[in-house]
CSV table of C-alpha atoms and ligand atoms in Angstrom, one decimal:
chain,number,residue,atom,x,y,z
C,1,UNK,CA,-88.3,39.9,37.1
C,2,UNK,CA,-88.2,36.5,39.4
C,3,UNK,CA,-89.0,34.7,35.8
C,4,UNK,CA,-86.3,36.2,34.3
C,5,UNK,CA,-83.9,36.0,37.5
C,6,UNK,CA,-84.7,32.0,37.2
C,7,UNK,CA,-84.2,31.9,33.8
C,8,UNK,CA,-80.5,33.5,34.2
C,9,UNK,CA,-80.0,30.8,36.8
C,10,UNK,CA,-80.5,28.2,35.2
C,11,UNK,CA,-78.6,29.2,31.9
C,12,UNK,CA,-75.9,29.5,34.4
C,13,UNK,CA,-76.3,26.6,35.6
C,14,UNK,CA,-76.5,25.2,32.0
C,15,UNK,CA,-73.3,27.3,31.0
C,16,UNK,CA,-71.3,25.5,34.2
C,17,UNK,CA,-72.8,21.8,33.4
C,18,UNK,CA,-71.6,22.8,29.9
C,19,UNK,CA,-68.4,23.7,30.9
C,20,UNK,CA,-67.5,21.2,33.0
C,21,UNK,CA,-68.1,18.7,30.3
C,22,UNK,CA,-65.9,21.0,27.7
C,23,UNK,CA,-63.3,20.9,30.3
C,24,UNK,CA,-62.8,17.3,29.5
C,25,UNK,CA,-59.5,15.3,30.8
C,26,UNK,CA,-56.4,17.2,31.9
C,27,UNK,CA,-54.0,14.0,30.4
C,28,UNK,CA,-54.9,11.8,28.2
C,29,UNK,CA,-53.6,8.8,26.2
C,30,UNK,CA,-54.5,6.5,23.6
C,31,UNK,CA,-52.2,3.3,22.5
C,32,UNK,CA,-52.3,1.1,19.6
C,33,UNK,CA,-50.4,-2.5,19.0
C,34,UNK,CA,-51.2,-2.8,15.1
C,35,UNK,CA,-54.3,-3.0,13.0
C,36,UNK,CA,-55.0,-6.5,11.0
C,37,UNK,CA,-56.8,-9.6,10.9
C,38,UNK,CA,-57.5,-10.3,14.6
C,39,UNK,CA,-60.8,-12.4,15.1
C,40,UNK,CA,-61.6,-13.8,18.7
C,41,UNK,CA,-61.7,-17.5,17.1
C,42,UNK,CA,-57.9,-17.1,16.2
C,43,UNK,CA,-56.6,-16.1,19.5
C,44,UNK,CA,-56.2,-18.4,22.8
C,45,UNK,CA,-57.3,-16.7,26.1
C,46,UNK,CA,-53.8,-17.3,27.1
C,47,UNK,CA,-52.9,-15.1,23.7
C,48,UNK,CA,-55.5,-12.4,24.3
C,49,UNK,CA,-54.1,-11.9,28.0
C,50,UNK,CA,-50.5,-11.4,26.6
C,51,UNK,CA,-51.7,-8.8,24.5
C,52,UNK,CA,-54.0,-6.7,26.7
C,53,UNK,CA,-51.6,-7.1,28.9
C,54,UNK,CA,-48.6,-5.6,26.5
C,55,UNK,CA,-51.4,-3.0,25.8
C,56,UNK,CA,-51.7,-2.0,29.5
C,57,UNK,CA,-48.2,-2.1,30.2
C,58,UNK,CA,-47.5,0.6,27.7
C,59,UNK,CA,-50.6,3.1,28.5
C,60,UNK,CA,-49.8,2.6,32.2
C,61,UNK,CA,-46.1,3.8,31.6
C,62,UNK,CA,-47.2,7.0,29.3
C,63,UNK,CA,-50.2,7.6,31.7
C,64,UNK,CA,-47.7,7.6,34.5
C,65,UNK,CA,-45.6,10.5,32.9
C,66,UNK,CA,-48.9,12.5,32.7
C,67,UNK,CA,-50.1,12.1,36.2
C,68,UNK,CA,-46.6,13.5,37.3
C,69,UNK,CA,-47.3,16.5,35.2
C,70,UNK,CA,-44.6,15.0,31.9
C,71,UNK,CA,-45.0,16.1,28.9
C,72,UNK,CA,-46.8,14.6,26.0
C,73,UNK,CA,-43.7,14.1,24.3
C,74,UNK,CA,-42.0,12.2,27.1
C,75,UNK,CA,-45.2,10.2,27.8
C,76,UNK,CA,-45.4,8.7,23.7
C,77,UNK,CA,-42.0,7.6,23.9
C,78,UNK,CA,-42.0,6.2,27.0
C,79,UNK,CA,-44.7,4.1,26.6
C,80,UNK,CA,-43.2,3.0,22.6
C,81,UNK,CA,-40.4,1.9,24.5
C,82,UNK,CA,-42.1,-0.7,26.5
C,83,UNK,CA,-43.7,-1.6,23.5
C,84,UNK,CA,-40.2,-1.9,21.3
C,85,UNK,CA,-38.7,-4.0,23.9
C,86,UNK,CA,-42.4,-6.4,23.5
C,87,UNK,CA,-41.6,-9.4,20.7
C,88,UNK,CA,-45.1,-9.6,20.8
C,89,UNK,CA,-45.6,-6.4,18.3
C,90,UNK,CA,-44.0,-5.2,15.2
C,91,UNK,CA,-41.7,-2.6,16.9
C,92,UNK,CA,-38.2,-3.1,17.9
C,93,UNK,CA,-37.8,-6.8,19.1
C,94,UNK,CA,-40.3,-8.9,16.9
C,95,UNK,CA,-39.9,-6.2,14.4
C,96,UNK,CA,-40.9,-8.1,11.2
C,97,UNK,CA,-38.1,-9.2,8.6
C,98,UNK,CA,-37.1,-8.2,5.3
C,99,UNK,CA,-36.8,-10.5,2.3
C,100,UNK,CA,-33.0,-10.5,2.4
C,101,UNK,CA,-33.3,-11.6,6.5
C,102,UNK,CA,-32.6,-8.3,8.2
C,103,UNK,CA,-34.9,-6.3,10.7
C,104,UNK,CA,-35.1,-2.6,9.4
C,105,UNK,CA,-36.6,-0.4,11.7
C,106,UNK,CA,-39.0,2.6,11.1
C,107,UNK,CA,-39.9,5.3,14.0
C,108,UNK,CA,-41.2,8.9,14.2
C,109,UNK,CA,-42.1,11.3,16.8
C,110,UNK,CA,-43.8,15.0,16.6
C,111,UNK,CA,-44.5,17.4,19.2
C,112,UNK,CA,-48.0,19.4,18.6
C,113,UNK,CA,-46.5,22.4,20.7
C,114,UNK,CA,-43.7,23.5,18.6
C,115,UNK,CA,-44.4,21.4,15.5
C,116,UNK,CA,-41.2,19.9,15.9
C,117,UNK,CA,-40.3,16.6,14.2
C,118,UNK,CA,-37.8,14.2,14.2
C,119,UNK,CA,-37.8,10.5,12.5
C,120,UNK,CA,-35.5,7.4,11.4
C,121,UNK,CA,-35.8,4.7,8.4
C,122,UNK,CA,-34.3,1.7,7.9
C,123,UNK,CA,-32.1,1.7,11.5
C,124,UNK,CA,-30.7,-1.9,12.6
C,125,UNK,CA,-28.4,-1.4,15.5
C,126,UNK,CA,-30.6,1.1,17.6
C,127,UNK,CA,-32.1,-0.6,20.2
C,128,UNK,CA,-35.2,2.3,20.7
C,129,UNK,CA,-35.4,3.8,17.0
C,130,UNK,CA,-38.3,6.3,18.7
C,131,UNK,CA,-35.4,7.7,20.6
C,132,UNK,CA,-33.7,7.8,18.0
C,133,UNK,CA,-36.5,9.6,16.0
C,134,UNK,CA,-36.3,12.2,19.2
C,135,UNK,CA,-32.7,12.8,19.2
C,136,UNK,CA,-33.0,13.7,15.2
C,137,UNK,CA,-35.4,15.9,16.7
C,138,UNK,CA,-33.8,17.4,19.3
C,139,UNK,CA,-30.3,17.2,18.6
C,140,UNK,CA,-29.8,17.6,14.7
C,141,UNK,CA,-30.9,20.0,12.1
C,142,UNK,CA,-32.8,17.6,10.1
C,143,UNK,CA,-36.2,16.2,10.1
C,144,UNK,CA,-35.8,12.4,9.1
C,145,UNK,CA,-32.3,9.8,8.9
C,146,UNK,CA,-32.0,6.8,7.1
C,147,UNK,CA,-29.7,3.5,7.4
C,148,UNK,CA,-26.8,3.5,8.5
C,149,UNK,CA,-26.1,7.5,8.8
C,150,UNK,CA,-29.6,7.0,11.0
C,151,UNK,CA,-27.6,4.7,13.5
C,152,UNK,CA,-24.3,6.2,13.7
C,153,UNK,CA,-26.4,9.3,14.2
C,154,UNK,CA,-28.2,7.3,17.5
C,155,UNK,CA,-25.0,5.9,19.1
C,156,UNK,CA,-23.5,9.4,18.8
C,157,UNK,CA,-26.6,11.0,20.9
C,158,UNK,CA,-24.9,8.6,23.0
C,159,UNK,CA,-28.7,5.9,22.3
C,160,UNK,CA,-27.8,2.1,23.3
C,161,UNK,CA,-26.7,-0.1,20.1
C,162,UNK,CA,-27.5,-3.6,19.7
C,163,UNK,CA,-26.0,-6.9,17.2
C,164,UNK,CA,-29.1,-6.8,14.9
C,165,UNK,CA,-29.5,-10.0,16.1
C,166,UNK,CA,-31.2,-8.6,19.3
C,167,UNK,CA,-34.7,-8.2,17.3
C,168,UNK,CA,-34.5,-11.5,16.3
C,169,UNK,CA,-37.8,-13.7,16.9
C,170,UNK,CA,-38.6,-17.5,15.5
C,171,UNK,CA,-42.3,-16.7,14.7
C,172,UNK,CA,-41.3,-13.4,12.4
C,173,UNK,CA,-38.8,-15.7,10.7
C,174,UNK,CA,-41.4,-18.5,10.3
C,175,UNK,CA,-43.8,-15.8,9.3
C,176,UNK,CA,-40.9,-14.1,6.8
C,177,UNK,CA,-40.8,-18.1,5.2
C,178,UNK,CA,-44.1,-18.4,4.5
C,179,UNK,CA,-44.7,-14.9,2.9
C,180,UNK,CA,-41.3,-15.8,0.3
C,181,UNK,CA,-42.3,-19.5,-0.8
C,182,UNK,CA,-46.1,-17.6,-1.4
C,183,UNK,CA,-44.1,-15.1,-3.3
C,184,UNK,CA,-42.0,-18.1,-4.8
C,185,UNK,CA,-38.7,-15.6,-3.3
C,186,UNK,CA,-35.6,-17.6,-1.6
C,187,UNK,CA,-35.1,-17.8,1.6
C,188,UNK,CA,-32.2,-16.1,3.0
C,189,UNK,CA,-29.9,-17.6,5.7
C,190,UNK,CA,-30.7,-17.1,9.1
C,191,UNK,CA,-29.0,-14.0,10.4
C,192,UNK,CA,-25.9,-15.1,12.9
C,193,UNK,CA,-26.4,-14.7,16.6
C,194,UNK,CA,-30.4,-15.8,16.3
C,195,UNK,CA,-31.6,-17.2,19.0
C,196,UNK,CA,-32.4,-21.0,18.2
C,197,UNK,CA,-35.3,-21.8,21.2
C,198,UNK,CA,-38.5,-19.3,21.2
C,199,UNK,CA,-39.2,-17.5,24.5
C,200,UNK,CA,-42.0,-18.2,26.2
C,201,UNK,CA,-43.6,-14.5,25.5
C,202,UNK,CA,-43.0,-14.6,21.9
C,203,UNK,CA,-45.3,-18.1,21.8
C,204,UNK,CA,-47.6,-16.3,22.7
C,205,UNK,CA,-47.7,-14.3,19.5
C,206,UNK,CA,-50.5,-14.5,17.4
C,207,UNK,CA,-49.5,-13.8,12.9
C,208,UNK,CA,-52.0,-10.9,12.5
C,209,UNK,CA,-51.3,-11.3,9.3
C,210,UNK,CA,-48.5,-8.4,7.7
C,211,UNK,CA,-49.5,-5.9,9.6
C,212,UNK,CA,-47.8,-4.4,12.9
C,213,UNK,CA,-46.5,-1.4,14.3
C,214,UNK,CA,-46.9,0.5,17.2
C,215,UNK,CA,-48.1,4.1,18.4
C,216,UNK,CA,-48.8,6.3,21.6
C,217,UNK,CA,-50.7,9.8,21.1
C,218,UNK,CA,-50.6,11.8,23.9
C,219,UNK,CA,-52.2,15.4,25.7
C,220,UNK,CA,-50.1,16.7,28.9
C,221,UNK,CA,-51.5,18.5,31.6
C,222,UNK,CA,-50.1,22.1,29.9
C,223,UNK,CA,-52.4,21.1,26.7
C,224,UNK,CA,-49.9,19.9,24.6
C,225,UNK,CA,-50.1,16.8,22.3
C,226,UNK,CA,-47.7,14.9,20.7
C,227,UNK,CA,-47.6,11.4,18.6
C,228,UNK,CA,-45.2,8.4,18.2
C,229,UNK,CA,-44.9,5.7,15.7
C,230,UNK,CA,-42.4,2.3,15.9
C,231,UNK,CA,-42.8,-0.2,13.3
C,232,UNK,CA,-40.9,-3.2,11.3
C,233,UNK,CA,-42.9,-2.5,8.3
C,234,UNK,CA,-44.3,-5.2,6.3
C,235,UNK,CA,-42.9,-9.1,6.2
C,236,UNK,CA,-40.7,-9.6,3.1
C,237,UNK,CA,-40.4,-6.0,2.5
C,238,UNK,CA,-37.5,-5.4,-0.6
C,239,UNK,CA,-35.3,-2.9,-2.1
C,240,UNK,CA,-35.4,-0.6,0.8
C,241,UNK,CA,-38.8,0.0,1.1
C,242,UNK,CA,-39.8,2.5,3.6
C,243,UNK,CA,-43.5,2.7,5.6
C,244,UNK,CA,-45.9,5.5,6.0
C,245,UNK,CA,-45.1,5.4,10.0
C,246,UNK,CA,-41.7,7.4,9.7
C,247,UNK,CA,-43.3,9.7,7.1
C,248,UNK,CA,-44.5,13.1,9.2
C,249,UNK,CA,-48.2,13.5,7.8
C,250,UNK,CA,-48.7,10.3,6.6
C,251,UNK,CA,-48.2,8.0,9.9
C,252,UNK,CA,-47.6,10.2,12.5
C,253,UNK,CA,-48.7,13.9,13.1
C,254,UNK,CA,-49.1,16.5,15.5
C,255,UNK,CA,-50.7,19.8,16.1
C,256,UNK,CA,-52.0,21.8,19.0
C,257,UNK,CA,-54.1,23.5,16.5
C,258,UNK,CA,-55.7,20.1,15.8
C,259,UNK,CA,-54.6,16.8,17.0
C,260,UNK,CA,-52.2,14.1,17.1
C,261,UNK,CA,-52.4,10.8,15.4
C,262,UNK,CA,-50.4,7.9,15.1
C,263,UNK,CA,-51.4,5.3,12.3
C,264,UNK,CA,-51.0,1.3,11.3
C,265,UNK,CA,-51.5,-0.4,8.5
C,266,UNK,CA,-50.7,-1.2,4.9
C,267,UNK,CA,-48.3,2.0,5.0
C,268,UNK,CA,-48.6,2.6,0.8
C,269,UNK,CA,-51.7,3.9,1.4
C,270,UNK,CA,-51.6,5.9,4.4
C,271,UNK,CA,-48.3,8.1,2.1
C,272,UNK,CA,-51.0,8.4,-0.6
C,273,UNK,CA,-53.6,9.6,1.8
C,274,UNK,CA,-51.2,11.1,4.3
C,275,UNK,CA,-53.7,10.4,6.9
C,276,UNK,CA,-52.6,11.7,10.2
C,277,UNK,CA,-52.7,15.2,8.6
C,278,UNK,CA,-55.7,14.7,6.8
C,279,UNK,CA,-57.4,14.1,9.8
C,280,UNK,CA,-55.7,16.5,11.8
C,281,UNK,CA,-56.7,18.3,8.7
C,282,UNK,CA,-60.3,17.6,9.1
C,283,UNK,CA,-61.1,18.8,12.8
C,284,UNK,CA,-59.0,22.1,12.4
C,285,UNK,CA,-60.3,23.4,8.6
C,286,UNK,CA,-63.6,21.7,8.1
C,287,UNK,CA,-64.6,22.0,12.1
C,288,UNK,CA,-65.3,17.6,12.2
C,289,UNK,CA,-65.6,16.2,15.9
C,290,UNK,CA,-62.2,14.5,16.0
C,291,UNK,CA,-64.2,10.9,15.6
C,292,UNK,CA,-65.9,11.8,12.9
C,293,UNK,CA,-63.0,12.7,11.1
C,294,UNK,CA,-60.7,9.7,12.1
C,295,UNK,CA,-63.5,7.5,11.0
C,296,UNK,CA,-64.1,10.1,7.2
C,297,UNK,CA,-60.2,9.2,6.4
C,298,UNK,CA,-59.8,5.4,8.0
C,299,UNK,CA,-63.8,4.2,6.6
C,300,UNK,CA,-64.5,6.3,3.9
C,301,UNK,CA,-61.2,7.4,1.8
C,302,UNK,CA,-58.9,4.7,3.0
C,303,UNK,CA,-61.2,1.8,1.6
C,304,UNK,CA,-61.9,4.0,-1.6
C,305,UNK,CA,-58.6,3.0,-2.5
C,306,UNK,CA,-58.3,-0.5,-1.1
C,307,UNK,CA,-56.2,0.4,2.3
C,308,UNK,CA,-56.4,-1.4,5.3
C,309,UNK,CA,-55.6,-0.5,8.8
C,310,UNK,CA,-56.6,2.1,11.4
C,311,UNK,CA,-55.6,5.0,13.9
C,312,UNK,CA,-55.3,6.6,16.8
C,313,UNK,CA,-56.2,10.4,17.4
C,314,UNK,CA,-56.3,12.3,20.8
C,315,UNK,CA,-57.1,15.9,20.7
C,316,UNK,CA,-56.4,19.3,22.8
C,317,UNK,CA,-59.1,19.7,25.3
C,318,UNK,CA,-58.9,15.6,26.1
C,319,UNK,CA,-60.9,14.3,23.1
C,320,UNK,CA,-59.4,10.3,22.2
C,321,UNK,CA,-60.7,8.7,18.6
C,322,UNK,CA,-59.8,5.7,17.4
C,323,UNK,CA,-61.2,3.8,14.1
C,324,UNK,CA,-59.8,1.1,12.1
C,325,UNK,CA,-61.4,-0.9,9.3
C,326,UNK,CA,-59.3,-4.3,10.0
C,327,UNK,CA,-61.4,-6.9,12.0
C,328,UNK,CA,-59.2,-6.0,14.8
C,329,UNK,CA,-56.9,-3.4,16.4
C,330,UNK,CA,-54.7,-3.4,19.3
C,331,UNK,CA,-55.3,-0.8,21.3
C,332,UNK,CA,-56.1,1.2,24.9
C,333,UNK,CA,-56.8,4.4,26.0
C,334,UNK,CA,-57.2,6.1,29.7
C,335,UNK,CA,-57.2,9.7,30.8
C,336,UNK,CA,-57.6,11.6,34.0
C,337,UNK,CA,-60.5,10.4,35.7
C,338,UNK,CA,-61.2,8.0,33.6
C,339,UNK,CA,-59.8,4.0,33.8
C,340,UNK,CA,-57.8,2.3,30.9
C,341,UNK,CA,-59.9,0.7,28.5
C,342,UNK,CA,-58.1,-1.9,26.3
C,343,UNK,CA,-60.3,-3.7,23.1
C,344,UNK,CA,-58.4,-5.7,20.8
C,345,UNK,CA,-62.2,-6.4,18.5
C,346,UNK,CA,-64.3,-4.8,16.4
C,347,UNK,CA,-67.5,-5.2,18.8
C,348,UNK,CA,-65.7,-3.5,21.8
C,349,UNK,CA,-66.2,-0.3,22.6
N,1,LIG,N1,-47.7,1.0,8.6
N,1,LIG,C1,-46.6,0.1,8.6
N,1,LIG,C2,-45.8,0.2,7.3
N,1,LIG,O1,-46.4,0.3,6.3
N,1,LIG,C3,-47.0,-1.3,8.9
N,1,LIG,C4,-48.0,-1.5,9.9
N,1,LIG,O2,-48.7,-0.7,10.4
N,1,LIG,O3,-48.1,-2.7,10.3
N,1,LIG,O4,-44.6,0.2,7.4
């Protein structure tokens, strides 16, 4: 009887240990500044800072929202708009340039409670296209707007416009040069209103080769997630291409039946693939530990077929993945109770 009155004791005890570790975060939030070649021999300690820096500044907004209770929702795009207003990363100002000179802007948003979805293509006036993406969602019947109708759509939701001139930076055009004269293209004119002198931030910029974008995925305090997506696209892109990071299941995805994951990388593959749901995919129909199946899609299926990049995943009950298969990744993470982490490498953590 005593032997057996132990024994229930301690399973209790095991079954509360058990749960508290279940329980995991309330909030959480996981950020990423573009996948590519990144090695520590091609960035300056003064470079690295600016960039872990950028990184923090972005989880510390989103995280912010959380703490206060925000939603998920409003945590991801408040922390891609710190990162859109960055020239260090491929989002918004220092968006990367087509071959005809123009910055073309990509953005999507989903929210894992109601599995509503909203994204743009192709905008060049709206100075946050993940608003943007948020107001289709919101405020129109559709799912995704392109171009112009995308913009005009934005400035009548009443979102600040911009002369396209305002994403302008020198190293995106120097690095929109190079990739022409290696594709033996023309070089257009430089668009009017550029700025002629660098800034000092944007110096600071290191050419992770033509690779970008940025993302937030986020888990609120009611147990909602929701993921966010910004991106230029690739250098030299032509004849109107459009990325894999407006594209709902390819780039960005969310469920609270599964997870939320925002993706970066050569975006042709990630369509094929459509990665965030395949991985969402993964944890809710074949039971994978979200890790497991961020790392299935990003090491195993991705390089089947020759892609490059990576993700981040954050799940309902406070779970945060990230894999990539790039030498580096951009990126941070933090949740309640825990502190931010920021690795930029492969050999951090
Ligand atoms: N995925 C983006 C695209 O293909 C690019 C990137 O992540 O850098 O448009």
């Amino acid at each position: 009887m005593r032997a057996l009155a132990i024994g229930l004791a301690g399973l209790a005890m095991s079954l509360a240990a058990y749960g508290a570790e279940a329980a995991g975060p309330k909030w959480a939030l996981v950020v990423h500044g573009g996948a590519g070649v990144i090695d520590r021999k091609d960035l300056s300690p003064e470079q690295e800072a600016a960039y872990r820096e950028g990184m923090a500044a972005a989880a510390e907004t989103g995280a912010a929202v959380l703490k206060a209770g925000g939603s998920a929702l409003d945590a991801a795009e408040a922390a891609v708009r710190v990162l859109e207003e960055d020239p260090l990363f491929n989002a918004g100002r220092g968006a990367v340039f087509t071959a005809d000179g123009r910055n073309e802007l990509d953005s999507a948003i989903m929210d894992g409670a109601t599995m509503k979805a909203g994204a743009v293509a192709r905008v060049t006036t709206t100075r946050h296209p993940i608003s943007a993406a948020r107001a289709v969602m919101e405020k129109s019947p559709h799912v995704m707007l392109s171009a112009e109708g995308a913009d005009a759509f934005a400035k009548e939701a009443g979102l600040e416009q911009v002369d396209p001139s305002w994403f302008f930076t020198e190293r995106r055009w120097r690095s929109l040069e190079r990739e022409l004269s290696r594709q033996g293209l023309p070089t257009p004119a430089r668009p009017a209103g550029a700025p002629t002198a660098p800034d000092a931030r944007v110096s600071l910029a290191h050419d992770e080769g033509k690779l970008g974008t940025v993302g937030v995925v986020a888990l609120d305090a009611q147990g909602h997630v929701a993921a966010a997506t910004s991106t230029g696209g690739v250098t030299a892109k032509r004849w109107g291409r459009i990325g894999d990071s407006p594209i709902i299941g390819a780039g960005t995805y969310a469920s609270d039946a599964s997870c939320a994951v925002s993706a970066t990388g050569t975006g042709e593959y990630f369509i094929r693939l459509t990665v965030a749901r395949d991985i969402c995919a993964l944890v809710e129909l074949k039971g994978l530990s979200l890790q497991a199946a961020a790392d299935e899609v990003v090491q195993k299926k991705l390089v089947a077929i020759g892609g490059d990049g990576g993700v981040i995943a954050v799940a309902p009950g406070g779970r945060m993945a990230w894999s990539f298969n790039t030498s580096g990744m951009y990126r941070a993470r933090i949740a309640e109770g825990q502190p931010l982490t920021i690795g930029i490498y492969k050999d951090e953590p």
